[in-house]
Amino acid sequence: MTIIDVLQQGIRFTNSDPAAQEMLADFKDHKVGMKLDKDETTIVIKDGTVALESGMREDCHASMRLPDIDLCGAIDNSYDLMEIREKGEIIKGDKTDPNTAVHFMALFPFFDAMVRLYEQDQEFKNAVDAVKAAL
């Protein structure tokens, strides 16, 4: 199990969860890159659907460097989701630009869904805990 596997499970849940779908309804086109410890990925939110692409797309609206341990911490609720900005480092986008903030805010329903999945699904919890323990 890898951090990418965890994100893919989170995306499957997010795209089928009514609460997440309601929160995603207003997000039409956002591409946010994530540079993790060993992986780079792009989270694409298009018309309320979340997808995970391998590698960081050049056309990302914004991107962030985030250690795997902090990504797991966001999922297992070790810290409040709103603190993710302090845990990561913006590597594309201007912190003072409201548009950059909107792109990162588009990730909130996805992360919120993963927090709920962690609390509700023992298999997902075990996967997140195993990835975190291996770091």
Tab-separated table of C-alpha atoms in Angstrom:
chain	number	residue	atom	x	y	z
A	1	MET	CA	0.000	0.000	0.000
A	2	THR	CA	1.358	3.408	-0.987
A	3	ILE	CA	0.246	6.971	-0.396
A	4	ILE	CA	-0.994	7.005	-4.017
A	5	ASP	CA	-3.156	3.928	-3.287
A	6	VAL	CA	-4.622	5.792	-0.298
A	7	LEU	CA	-5.404	8.826	-2.458
A	8	GLN	CA	-7.026	6.629	-5.109
A	9	GLN	CA	-9.256	4.983	-2.495
A	10	GLY	CA	-10.147	8.451	-1.219
A	11	ILE	CA	-11.070	9.576	-4.717
A	12	ARG	CA	-13.347	6.573	-5.280
A	13	PHE	CA	-15.146	7.375	-2.039
A	14	THR	CA	-15.304	11.117	-2.736
A	15	ASN	CA	-16.827	10.602	-6.175
A	16	SER	CA	-19.563	8.380	-4.735
A	17	ASP	CA	-20.255	10.235	-1.474
A	18	PRO	CA	-23.331	12.519	-1.546
A	19	ALA	CA	-21.911	14.975	1.015
A	20	ALA	CA	-18.662	15.346	-0.924
A	21	GLN	CA	-20.552	15.674	-4.197
A	22	GLU	CA	-22.647	18.479	-2.746
A	23	MET	CA	-19.499	20.333	-1.622
A	24	LEU	CA	-17.790	19.746	-4.987
A	25	ALA	CA	-20.731	21.004	-7.050
A	26	ASP	CA	-19.375	24.545	-7.296
A	27	PHE	CA	-15.843	23.544	-8.277
A	28	LYS	CA	-15.647	23.369	-12.065
A	29	ASP	CA	-11.984	23.291	-13.144
A	30	HIS	CA	-9.084	23.038	-10.722
A	31	LYS	CA	-5.734	21.321	-11.142
A	32	VAL	CA	-3.587	21.155	-8.024
A	33	GLY	CA	-0.192	19.491	-8.068
A	34	MET	CA	1.240	17.726	-5.053
A	35	LYS	CA	4.912	16.954	-4.620
A	36	LEU	CA	5.052	14.231	-1.989
A	37	ASP	CA	8.107	12.497	-0.552
A	38	LYS	CA	8.545	10.055	-3.459
A	39	ASP	CA	5.671	10.845	-5.796
A	40	GLU	CA	4.293	13.732	-7.772
A	41	THR	CA	0.631	13.816	-8.630
A	42	THR	CA	-2.056	16.168	-9.862
A	43	ILE	CA	-5.501	16.243	-8.330
A	44	VAL	CA	-7.950	17.343	-10.990
A	45	ILE	CA	-11.417	18.560	-10.070
A	46	LYS	CA	-13.585	18.921	-13.126
A	47	ASP	CA	-17.311	19.609	-12.877
A	48	GLY	CA	-17.544	18.141	-9.389
A	49	THR	CA	-15.545	14.976	-10.087
A	50	VAL	CA	-12.109	14.286	-8.611
A	51	ALA	CA	-9.368	12.461	-10.513
A	52	LEU	CA	-5.767	11.635	-9.692
A	53	GLU	CA	-3.145	11.886	-12.401
A	54	SER	CA	0.405	10.637	-12.188
A	55	GLY	CA	3.014	13.377	-12.229
A	56	MET	CA	2.614	17.079	-11.768
A	57	ARG	CA	0.955	18.630	-14.800
A	58	GLU	CA	2.575	21.732	-16.241
A	59	ASP	CA	-0.834	23.393	-16.439
A	60	CYS	CA	-1.545	23.068	-12.696
A	61	HIS	CA	-3.234	26.146	-11.342
A	62	ALA	CA	-1.353	25.724	-8.074
A	63	SER	CA	0.917	23.158	-6.452
A	64	MET	CA	2.222	22.269	-3.044
A	65	ARG	CA	5.078	20.278	-1.551
A	66	LEU	CA	3.635	18.165	1.261
A	67	PRO	CA	5.483	15.449	3.188
A	68	ASP	CA	3.698	12.080	3.206
A	69	ILE	CA	3.538	12.174	7.013
A	70	ASP	CA	1.562	15.431	6.866
A	71	LEU	CA	-0.737	14.095	4.156
A	72	CYS	CA	-1.482	11.086	6.365
A	73	GLY	CA	-1.929	13.450	9.316
A	74	ALA	CA	-4.577	15.370	7.402
A	75	ILE	CA	-6.433	12.130	6.668
A	76	ASP	CA	-6.231	10.678	10.180
A	77	ASN	CA	-7.193	14.032	11.678
A	78	SER	CA	-3.901	14.469	13.547
A	79	TYR	CA	-4.366	18.143	12.790
A	80	ASP	CA	-7.175	20.340	11.498
A	81	LEU	CA	-7.513	20.374	7.707
A	82	MET	CA	-7.217	24.159	7.700
A	83	GLU	CA	-3.640	23.750	8.972
A	84	ILE	CA	-2.555	21.989	5.783
A	85	ARG	CA	-1.357	25.327	4.425
A	86	GLU	CA	1.161	25.552	7.255
A	87	LYS	CA	2.276	21.938	6.792
A	88	GLY	CA	2.941	22.275	3.093
A	89	GLU	CA	4.902	24.696	0.976
A	90	ILE	CA	3.312	26.360	-2.036
A	91	ILE	CA	5.601	25.809	-5.001
A	92	LYS	CA	3.295	27.203	-7.703
A	93	GLY	CA	0.896	30.035	-7.081
A	94	ASP	CA	1.033	33.197	-5.040
A	95	LYS	CA	-0.034	32.954	-1.390
A	96	THR	CA	-1.519	36.447	-1.628
A	97	ASP	CA	-3.549	35.705	-4.771
A	98	PRO	CA	-7.168	34.822	-3.941
A	99	ASN	CA	-7.341	32.610	-7.046
A	100	THR	CA	-4.561	30.402	-5.682
A	101	ALA	CA	-6.513	30.027	-2.448
A	102	VAL	CA	-9.629	28.972	-4.397
A	103	HIS	CA	-7.706	26.191	-6.163
A	104	PHE	CA	-6.482	24.826	-2.839
A	105	MET	CA	-9.965	25.233	-1.325
A	106	ALA	CA	-11.283	22.981	-4.104
A	107	LEU	CA	-9.363	20.148	-2.402
A	108	PHE	CA	-11.264	20.569	0.869
A	109	PRO	CA	-14.225	18.299	-0.048
A	110	PHE	CA	-11.762	15.577	-1.082
A	111	PHE	CA	-9.781	15.784	2.157
A	112	ASP	CA	-12.954	16.072	4.226
A	113	ALA	CA	-14.274	12.901	2.569
A	114	MET	CA	-11.021	11.061	3.327
A	115	VAL	CA	-11.230	12.100	7.006
A	116	ARG	CA	-14.764	10.697	7.164
A	117	LEU	CA	-13.721	7.535	5.307
A	118	TYR	CA	-10.859	7.065	7.785
A	119	GLU	CA	-13.333	7.285	10.664
A	120	GLN	CA	-15.902	4.963	9.041
A	121	ASP	CA	-13.955	2.328	7.118
A	122	GLN	CA	-11.538	0.042	8.967
A	123	GLU	CA	-9.808	-1.111	5.770
A	124	PHE	CA	-9.064	2.479	4.724
A	125	LYS	CA	-7.957	3.346	8.282
A	126	ASN	CA	-5.595	0.359	8.282
A	127	ALA	CA	-4.150	1.433	4.923
A	128	VAL	CA	-3.519	5.005	6.068
A	129	ASP	CA	-2.046	3.807	9.372
A	130	ALA	CA	0.230	1.319	7.564
A	131	VAL	CA	1.522	3.969	5.172
A	132	LYS	CA	2.093	6.382	8.050
A	133	ALA	CA	3.874	3.734	10.153
A	134	ALA	CA	6.219	2.943	7.269
A	135	LEU	CA	7.415	6.551	6.980
